[in-house]
Amino acid sequence: MIKSELVNALNEKLAELSIKDVDLAINCMLAQMVDALVQGQRIEIRGFGSFDLHHRTARLARNPKSGERINLPAKVVIHFKPGKELRDRVDAARAQCDIKE
């Protein structure tokens, strides 16, 4: 749903490009971002935020329902840190979204 809205918004701003071209450009950009993360690189989009990888070590956990011990393997997770501009805009919109502390 969001992607189609993005494609339409970009197509309105870049009327000389077809919707297919805009969609292709967005897909290409997302594919490049995925490839960069797969290669262990950090992605920074000024004013929006950054994507980084966090390495979690293997650990022994406990199933809260049964109490059984479970071995969790090491893994890599994607971490997103919003930029200051994005944080400020979201924080300023709290009143509109009826968000309470």
Tab-separated table of N, CA, C and O in Angstrom:
chain	number	residue	atom	x	y	z
A	1	MET	N	0.824	-1.192	0.000
A	1	MET	CA	0.000	0.000	0.000
A	1	MET	C	0.868	1.255	0.000
A	1	MET	O	0.673	2.139	-0.794
A	2	ILE	N	1.843	1.315	0.872
A	2	ILE	CA	2.715	2.480	0.955
A	2	ILE	C	3.522	2.648	-0.322
A	2	ILE	O	3.697	3.751	-0.813
A	3	LYS	N	4.015	1.530	-0.879
A	3	LYS	CA	4.853	1.620	-2.075
A	3	LYS	C	4.088	2.238	-3.236
A	3	LYS	O	4.608	3.086	-3.954
A	4	SER	N	2.837	1.846	-3.433
A	4	SER	CA	2.062	2.404	-4.539
A	4	SER	C	1.814	3.897	-4.334
A	4	SER	O	1.814	4.668	-5.297
A	5	GLU	N	1.634	4.308	-3.087
A	5	GLU	CA	1.472	5.734	-2.791
A	5	GLU	C	2.758	6.489	-3.100
A	5	GLU	O	2.721	7.600	-3.630
A	6	LEU	N	3.893	5.893	-2.777
A	6	LEU	CA	5.189	6.493	-3.070
A	6	LEU	C	5.405	6.613	-4.573
A	6	LEU	O	5.844	7.654	-5.064
A	7	VAL	N	5.074	5.560	-5.297
A	7	VAL	CA	5.226	5.580	-6.754
A	7	VAL	C	4.362	6.684	-7.348
A	7	VAL	O	4.816	7.460	-8.198
A	8	ASN	N	3.122	6.790	-6.903
A	8	ASN	CA	2.221	7.822	-7.420
A	8	ASN	C	2.711	9.225	-7.072
A	8	ASN	O	2.654	10.137	-7.901
A	9	ALA	N	3.198	9.422	-5.849
A	9	ALA	CA	3.691	10.737	-5.436
A	9	ALA	C	4.909	11.142	-6.260
A	9	ALA	O	5.018	12.293	-6.699
A	10	LEU	N	5.829	10.209	-6.469
A	10	LEU	CA	7.007	10.519	-7.279
A	10	LEU	C	6.629	10.758	-8.739
A	10	LEU	O	7.207	11.623	-9.400
A	11	ASN	N	5.658	10.016	-9.230
A	11	ASN	CA	5.223	10.200	-10.613
A	11	ASN	C	4.595	11.572	-10.813
A	11	ASN	O	4.749	12.188	-11.867
A	12	GLU	N	3.909	12.085	-9.795
A	12	GLU	CA	3.335	13.433	-9.887
A	12	GLU	C	4.435	14.486	-9.935
A	12	GLU	O	4.334	15.467	-10.662
A	13	LYS	N	5.497	14.291	-9.142
A	13	LYS	CA	6.591	15.266	-9.123
A	13	LYS	C	7.479	15.153	-10.350
A	13	LYS	O	8.081	16.128	-10.785
A	14	LEU	N	7.594	13.949	-10.892
A	14	LEU	CA	8.433	13.709	-12.065
A	14	LEU	C	7.531	13.233	-13.202
A	14	LEU	O	7.596	12.087	-13.638
A	15	ALA	N	6.711	14.140	-13.694
A	15	ALA	CA	5.694	13.785	-14.695
A	15	ALA	C	6.306	13.272	-15.995
A	15	ALA	O	5.646	12.545	-16.743
A	16	GLU	N	7.560	13.607	-16.276
A	16	GLU	CA	8.187	13.148	-17.519
A	16	GLU	C	8.512	11.656	-17.479
A	16	GLU	O	8.790	11.051	-18.511
A	17	LEU	N	8.496	11.059	-16.286
A	17	LEU	CA	8.755	9.626	-16.151
A	17	LEU	C	7.434	8.862	-16.063
A	17	LEU	O	6.473	9.333	-15.461
A	18	SER	N	7.429	7.676	-16.634
A	18	SER	CA	6.227	6.853	-16.537
A	18	SER	C	6.178	6.178	-15.163
A	18	SER	O	7.193	6.099	-14.456
A	19	ILE	N	5.014	5.678	-14.818
A	19	ILE	CA	4.865	4.979	-13.540
A	19	ILE	C	5.777	3.750	-13.515
A	19	ILE	O	6.364	3.430	-12.483
A	20	LYS	N	5.928	3.076	-14.649
A	20	LYS	CA	6.825	1.918	-14.722
A	20	LYS	C	8.263	2.310	-14.404
A	20	LYS	O	8.972	1.598	-13.697
A	21	ASP	N	8.705	3.467	-14.935
A	21	ASP	CA	10.076	3.918	-14.681
A	21	ASP	C	10.284	4.266	-13.209
A	21	ASP	O	11.321	3.942	-12.625
A	22	VAL	N	9.296	4.926	-12.606
A	22	VAL	CA	9.392	5.285	-11.190
A	22	VAL	C	9.416	4.019	-10.341
A	22	VAL	O	10.226	3.896	-9.412
A	23	ASP	N	8.555	3.070	-10.655
A	23	ASP	CA	8.516	1.805	-9.923
A	23	ASP	C	9.842	1.062	-10.051
A	23	ASP	O	10.373	0.526	-9.073
A	24	LEU	N	10.404	1.049	-11.245
A	24	LEU	CA	11.695	0.399	-11.483
A	24	LEU	C	12.799	1.075	-10.667
A	24	LEU	O	13.656	0.403	-10.076
A	25	ALA	N	12.794	2.414	-10.606
A	25	ALA	CA	13.805	3.147	-9.849
A	25	ALA	C	13.711	2.827	-8.357
A	25	ALA	O	14.742	2.613	-7.689
A	26	ILE	N	12.490	2.760	-7.822
A	26	ILE	CA	12.313	2.444	-6.403
A	26	ILE	C	12.766	1.019	-6.121
A	26	ILE	O	13.480	0.767	-5.137
A	27	ASN	N	12.387	0.080	-6.984
A	27	ASN	CA	12.810	-1.312	-6.801
A	27	ASN	C	14.323	-1.448	-6.870
A	27	ASN	O	14.926	-2.205	-6.100
A	28	CYS	N	14.956	-0.720	-7.784
A	28	CYS	CA	16.412	-0.751	-7.916
A	28	CYS	C	17.084	-0.201	-6.656
A	28	CYS	O	18.053	-0.776	-6.150
A	29	MET	N	16.565	0.910	-6.131
A	29	MET	CA	17.122	1.508	-4.926
A	29	MET	C	16.998	0.551	-3.739
A	29	MET	O	17.965	0.343	-2.985
A	30	LEU	N	15.833	-0.070	-3.583
A	30	LEU	CA	15.642	-1.007	-2.481
A	30	LEU	C	16.546	-2.232	-2.624
A	30	LEU	O	17.095	-2.720	-1.634
A	31	ALA	N	16.714	-2.714	-3.845
A	31	ALA	CA	17.598	-3.854	-4.077
A	31	ALA	C	19.041	-3.503	-3.719
A	31	ALA	O	19.760	-4.325	-3.132
A	32	GLN	N	19.485	-2.292	-4.051
A	32	GLN	CA	20.836	-1.851	-3.708
A	32	GLN	C	21.011	-1.758	-2.188
A	32	GLN	O	22.067	-2.103	-1.651
A	33	MET	N	19.968	-1.301	-1.499
A	33	MET	CA	20.029	-1.227	-0.039
A	33	MET	C	20.148	-2.624	0.568
A	33	MET	O	20.950	-2.849	1.477
A	34	VAL	N	19.357	-3.555	0.059
A	34	VAL	CA	19.414	-4.934	0.553
A	34	VAL	C	20.803	-5.517	0.304
A	34	VAL	O	21.397	-6.137	1.195
A	35	ASP	N	21.332	-5.317	-0.902
A	35	ASP	CA	22.668	-5.832	-1.223
A	35	ASP	C	23.734	-5.255	-0.302
A	35	ASP	O	24.639	-5.965	0.139
A	36	ALA	N	23.629	-3.971	-0.002
A	36	ALA	CA	24.604	-3.340	0.896
A	36	ALA	C	24.539	-3.966	2.286
A	36	ALA	O	25.572	-4.255	2.897
A	37	LEU	N	23.334	-4.197	2.795
A	37	LEU	CA	23.189	-4.816	4.116
A	37	LEU	C	23.706	-6.253	4.104
A	37	LEU	O	24.355	-6.691	5.055
A	38	VAL	N	23.433	-6.981	3.034
A	38	VAL	CA	23.921	-8.363	2.923
A	38	VAL	C	25.445	-8.391	2.972
A	38	VAL	O	26.044	-9.302	3.550
A	39	GLN	N	26.093	-7.369	2.407
A	39	GLN	CA	27.549	-7.293	2.409
A	39	GLN	C	28.104	-6.712	3.712
A	39	GLN	O	29.301	-6.529	3.853
A	40	GLY	N	27.222	-6.394	4.660
A	40	GLY	CA	27.655	-5.896	5.965
A	40	GLY	C	27.910	-4.406	6.009
A	40	GLY	O	28.501	-3.911	6.969
A	41	GLN	N	27.462	-3.675	5.007
A	41	GLN	CA	27.671	-2.231	4.974
A	41	GLN	C	26.569	-1.500	5.742
A	41	GLN	O	25.475	-2.015	5.933
A	42	ARG	N	26.879	-0.293	6.144
A	42	ARG	CA	25.929	0.588	6.827
A	42	ARG	C	25.300	1.495	5.781
A	42	ARG	O	25.971	1.952	4.859
A	43	ILE	N	24.002	1.778	5.938
A	43	ILE	CA	23.294	2.667	5.023
A	43	ILE	C	22.849	3.891	5.811
A	43	ILE	O	22.230	3.762	6.863
A	44	GLU	N	23.178	5.070	5.305
A	44	GLU	CA	22.757	6.311	5.954
A	44	GLU	C	22.031	7.179	4.936
A	44	GLU	O	22.551	7.465	3.860
A	45	ILE	N	20.818	7.576	5.287
A	45	ILE	CA	20.025	8.475	4.462
A	45	ILE	C	19.844	9.749	5.288
A	45	ILE	O	19.110	9.748	6.286
A	46	ARG	N	20.544	10.797	4.902
A	46	ARG	CA	20.539	12.054	5.667
A	46	ARG	C	19.120	12.563	5.889
A	46	ARG	O	18.307	12.594	4.976
A	47	GLY	N	18.815	12.926	7.121
A	47	GLY	CA	17.508	13.452	7.480
A	47	GLY	C	16.476	12.370	7.740
A	47	GLY	O	15.426	12.628	8.308
A	48	PHE	N	16.754	11.140	7.321
A	48	PHE	CA	15.807	10.042	7.518
A	48	PHE	C	16.292	9.093	8.604
A	48	PHE	O	15.603	8.865	9.584
A	49	GLY	N	17.484	8.533	8.414
A	49	GLY	CA	18.015	7.617	9.417
A	49	GLY	C	19.063	6.707	8.828
A	49	GLY	O	19.489	6.871	7.687
A	50	SER	N	19.465	5.726	9.621
A	50	SER	CA	20.496	4.802	9.168
A	50	SER	C	20.101	3.368	9.490
A	50	SER	O	19.383	3.102	10.460
A	51	PHE	N	20.558	2.461	8.642
A	51	PHE	CA	20.367	1.034	8.831
A	51	PHE	C	21.734	0.441	9.092
A	51	PHE	O	22.687	0.717	8.384
A	52	ASP	N	21.809	-0.377	10.121
A	52	ASP	CA	23.073	-0.994	10.499
A	52	ASP	C	22.796	-2.424	10.925
A	52	ASP	O	21.641	-2.799	11.155
A	53	LEU	N	23.834	-3.215	11.032
A	53	LEU	CA	23.695	-4.594	11.467
A	53	LEU	C	24.188	-4.734	12.897
A	53	LEU	O	25.236	-4.196	13.250
A	54	HIS	N	23.428	-5.439	13.706
A	54	HIS	CA	23.834	-5.760	15.063
A	54	HIS	C	24.024	-7.265	15.140
A	54	HIS	O	23.166	-8.031	14.694
A	55	HIS	N	25.150	-7.672	15.695
A	55	HIS	CA	25.465	-9.092	15.811
A	55	HIS	C	25.078	-9.565	17.214
A	55	HIS	O	25.546	-9.001	18.209
A	56	ARG	N	24.219	-10.560	17.272
A	56	ARG	CA	23.805	-11.132	18.551
A	56	ARG	C	24.514	-12.467	18.737
A	56	ARG	O	24.496	-13.314	17.838
A	57	THR	N	25.112	-12.639	19.874
A	57	THR	CA	25.834	-13.877	20.152
A	57	THR	C	24.853	-14.993	20.512
A	57	THR	O	23.708	-14.729	20.895
A	58	ALA	N	25.312	-16.214	20.400
A	58	ALA	CA	24.500	-17.363	20.812
A	58	ALA	C	24.294	-17.272	22.319
A	58	ALA	O	25.164	-16.788	23.054
A	59	ARG	N	23.128	-17.721	22.747
A	59	ARG	CA	22.862	-17.646	24.191
A	59	ARG	C	21.879	-18.734	24.592
A	59	ARG	O	21.208	-19.333	23.755
A	60	LEU	N	21.814	-18.939	25.879
A	60	LEU	CA	20.884	-19.897	26.454
A	60	LEU	C	19.683	-19.110	26.953
A	60	LEU	O	19.823	-18.198	27.769
A	61	ALA	N	18.498	-19.440	26.468
A	61	ALA	CA	17.278	-18.738	26.866
A	61	ALA	C	16.341	-19.721	27.551
A	61	ALA	O	16.604	-20.919	27.614
A	62	ARG	N	15.239	-19.188	28.039
A	62	ARG	CA	14.275	-20.037	28.732
A	62	ARG	C	12.884	-19.775	28.156
A	62	ARG	O	12.485	-18.629	27.987
A	63	ASN	N	12.167	-20.843	27.841
A	63	ASN	CA	10.786	-20.730	27.391
A	63	ASN	C	9.953	-20.297	28.598
A	63	ASN	O	9.887	-21.019	29.593
A	64	PRO	N	9.297	-19.120	28.543
A	64	PRO	CA	8.580	-18.630	29.722
A	64	PRO	C	7.372	-19.499	30.093
A	64	PRO	O	6.975	-19.535	31.252
A	65	LYS	N	6.830	-20.207	29.132
A	65	LYS	CA	5.645	-21.023	29.403
A	65	LYS	C	6.007	-22.331	30.100
A	65	LYS	O	5.386	-22.711	31.086
A	66	SER	N	7.026	-23.015	29.580
A	66	SER	CA	7.381	-24.333	30.113
A	66	SER	C	8.597	-24.298	31.039
A	66	SER	O	8.835	-25.250	31.769
A	67	GLY	N	9.383	-23.230	30.967
A	67	GLY	CA	10.594	-23.160	31.763
A	67	GLY	C	11.753	-23.915	31.140
A	67	GLY	O	12.848	-23.945	31.684
A	68	GLU	N	11.519	-24.546	29.985
A	68	GLU	CA	12.549	-25.320	29.298
A	68	GLU	C	13.660	-24.409	28.791
A	68	GLU	O	13.403	-23.321	28.293
A	69	ARG	N	14.916	-24.870	28.894
A	69	ARG	CA	16.051	-24.107	28.377
A	69	ARG	C	16.188	-24.359	26.879
A	69	ARG	O	16.042	-25.490	26.422
A	70	ILE	N	16.480	-23.280	26.151
A	70	ILE	CA	16.590	-23.352	24.692
A	70	ILE	C	17.896	-22.692	24.286
A	70	ILE	O	18.233	-21.615	24.768
A	71	ASN	N	18.635	-23.344	23.385
A	71	ASN	CA	19.840	-22.746	22.827
A	71	ASN	C	19.452	-21.880	21.638
A	71	ASN	O	18.888	-22.376	20.660
A	72	LEU	N	19.728	-20.592	21.706
A	72	LEU	CA	19.469	-19.691	20.598
A	72	LEU	C	20.779	-19.457	19.860
A	72	LEU	O	21.782	-19.085	20.472
A	73	PRO	N	20.783	-19.650	18.550
A	73	PRO	CA	22.021	-19.474	17.788
A	73	PRO	C	22.365	-17.993	17.618
A	73	PRO	O	21.505	-17.114	17.780
A	74	ALA	N	23.608	-17.745	17.274
A	74	ALA	CA	24.034	-16.375	16.975
A	74	ALA	C	23.310	-15.920	15.710
A	74	ALA	O	22.984	-16.735	14.837
A	75	LYS	N	23.035	-14.629	15.622
A	75	LYS	CA	22.373	-14.115	14.425
A	75	LYS	C	22.697	-12.647	14.242
A	75	LYS	O	23.218	-11.980	15.138
A	76	VAL	N	22.380	-12.173	13.060
A	76	VAL	CA	22.580	-10.773	12.711
A	76	VAL	C	21.200	-10.168	12.497
A	76	VAL	O	20.363	-10.732	11.803
A	77	VAL	N	20.938	-9.019	13.134
A	77	VAL	CA	19.648	-8.346	12.977
A	77	VAL	C	19.878	-6.952	12.398
A	77	VAL	O	20.907	-6.322	12.649
A	78	ILE	N	18.910	-6.489	11.642
A	78	ILE	CA	18.977	-5.148	11.063
A	78	ILE	C	18.451	-4.161	12.092
A	78	ILE	O	17.386	-4.372	12.682
A	79	HIS	N	19.187	-3.098	12.303
A	79	HIS	CA	18.811	-2.064	13.265
A	79	HIS	C	18.622	-0.751	12.517
A	79	HIS	O	19.484	-0.343	11.741
A	80	PHE	N	17.473	-0.100	12.736
A	80	PHE	CA	17.204	1.208	12.138
A	80	PHE	C	17.258	2.261	13.228
A	80	PHE	O	16.641	2.106	14.276
A	81	LYS	N	18.012	3.313	12.974
A	81	LYS	CA	18.086	4.437	13.901
A	81	LYS	C	17.591	5.672	13.159
A	81	LYS	O	18.215	6.104	12.189
A	82	PRO	N	16.450	6.227	13.571
A	82	PRO	CA	15.929	7.400	12.869
A	82	PRO	C	16.847	8.604	13.045
A	82	PRO	O	17.473	8.777	14.094
A	83	GLY	N	16.898	9.442	12.001
A	83	GLY	CA	17.683	10.667	12.055
A	83	GLY	C	16.978	11.735	12.866
A	83	GLY	O	15.786	11.635	13.167
A	84	LYS	N	17.699	12.776	13.209
A	84	LYS	CA	17.148	13.847	14.040
A	84	LYS	C	15.939	14.506	13.378
A	84	LYS	O	14.928	14.751	14.032
A	85	GLU	N	16.025	14.770	12.087
A	85	GLU	CA	14.913	15.423	11.387
A	85	GLU	C	13.652	14.556	11.434
A	85	GLU	O	12.556	15.054	11.700
A	86	LEU	N	13.785	13.264	11.217
A	86	LEU	CA	12.638	12.357	11.271
A	86	LEU	C	12.076	12.294	12.684
A	86	LEU	O	10.853	12.370	12.881
A	87	ARG	N	12.940	12.170	13.686
A	87	ARG	CA	12.481	12.133	15.081
A	87	ARG	C	11.717	13.398	15.430
A	87	ARG	O	10.653	13.341	16.059
A	88	ASP	N	12.256	14.553	15.028
A	88	ASP	CA	11.604	15.832	15.335
A	88	ASP	C	10.240	15.939	14.665
A	88	ASP	O	9.272	16.394	15.285
A	89	ARG	N	10.141	15.517	13.407
A	89	ARG	CA	8.854	15.596	12.693
A	89	ARG	C	7.816	14.668	13.300
A	89	ARG	O	6.649	15.032	13.453
A	90	VAL	N	8.234	13.453	13.672
A	90	VAL	CA	7.308	12.504	14.284
A	90	VAL	C	6.880	13.006	15.654
A	90	VAL	O	5.699	12.949	16.012
A	91	ASP	N	7.826	13.535	16.413
A	91	ASP	CA	7.504	14.059	17.738
A	91	ASP	C	6.543	15.241	17.635
A	91	ASP	O	5.616	15.364	18.442
A	92	ALA	N	6.729	16.102	16.642
A	92	ALA	CA	5.848	17.259	16.463
A	92	ALA	C	4.438	16.835	16.063
A	92	ALA	O	3.470	17.554	16.330
A	93	ALA	N	4.304	15.669	15.450
A	93	ALA	CA	2.991	15.200	14.987
A	93	ALA	C	2.247	14.397	16.044
A	93	ALA	O	1.156	13.901	15.788
A	94	ARG	N	2.800	14.275	17.224
A	94	ARG	CA	2.169	13.463	18.276
A	94	ARG	C	0.771	13.937	18.597
A	94	ARG	O	-0.135	13.133	18.801
A	95	ALA	N	0.556	15.241	18.629
A	95	ALA	CA	-0.768	15.777	18.969
A	95	ALA	C	-1.800	15.380	17.905
A	95	ALA	O	-2.946	15.085	18.226
A	96	GLN	N	-1.380	15.364	16.639
A	96	GLN	CA	-2.283	14.996	15.561
A	96	GLN	C	-2.675	13.523	15.629
A	96	GLN	O	-3.768	13.148	15.227
A	97	CYS	N	-1.770	12.692	16.112
A	97	CYS	CA	-2.007	11.244	16.155
A	97	CYS	C	-2.660	10.811	17.453
A	97	CYS	O	-2.922	9.630	17.650
A	98	ASP	N	-2.886	11.745	18.353
A	98	ASP	CA	-3.498	11.460	19.655
A	98	ASP	C	-2.669	10.446	20.446
A	98	ASP	O	-3.187	9.508	21.034
A	99	ILE	N	-1.341	10.641	20.446
A	99	ILE	CA	-0.432	9.768	21.191
A	99	ILE	C	-0.233	10.348	22.578
A	99	ILE	O	0.071	11.529	22.726
A	100	LYS	N	-0.418	9.502	23.573
A	100	LYS	CA	-0.231	9.939	24.965
A	100	LYS	C	1.014	9.289	25.522
A	100	LYS	O	1.426	8.222	25.090
A	101	GLU	N	1.611	9.927	26.495
A	101	GLU	CA	2.834	9.382	27.104
A	101	GLU	C	2.547	8.227	28.009
A	101	GLU	O	1.577	7.965	28.508
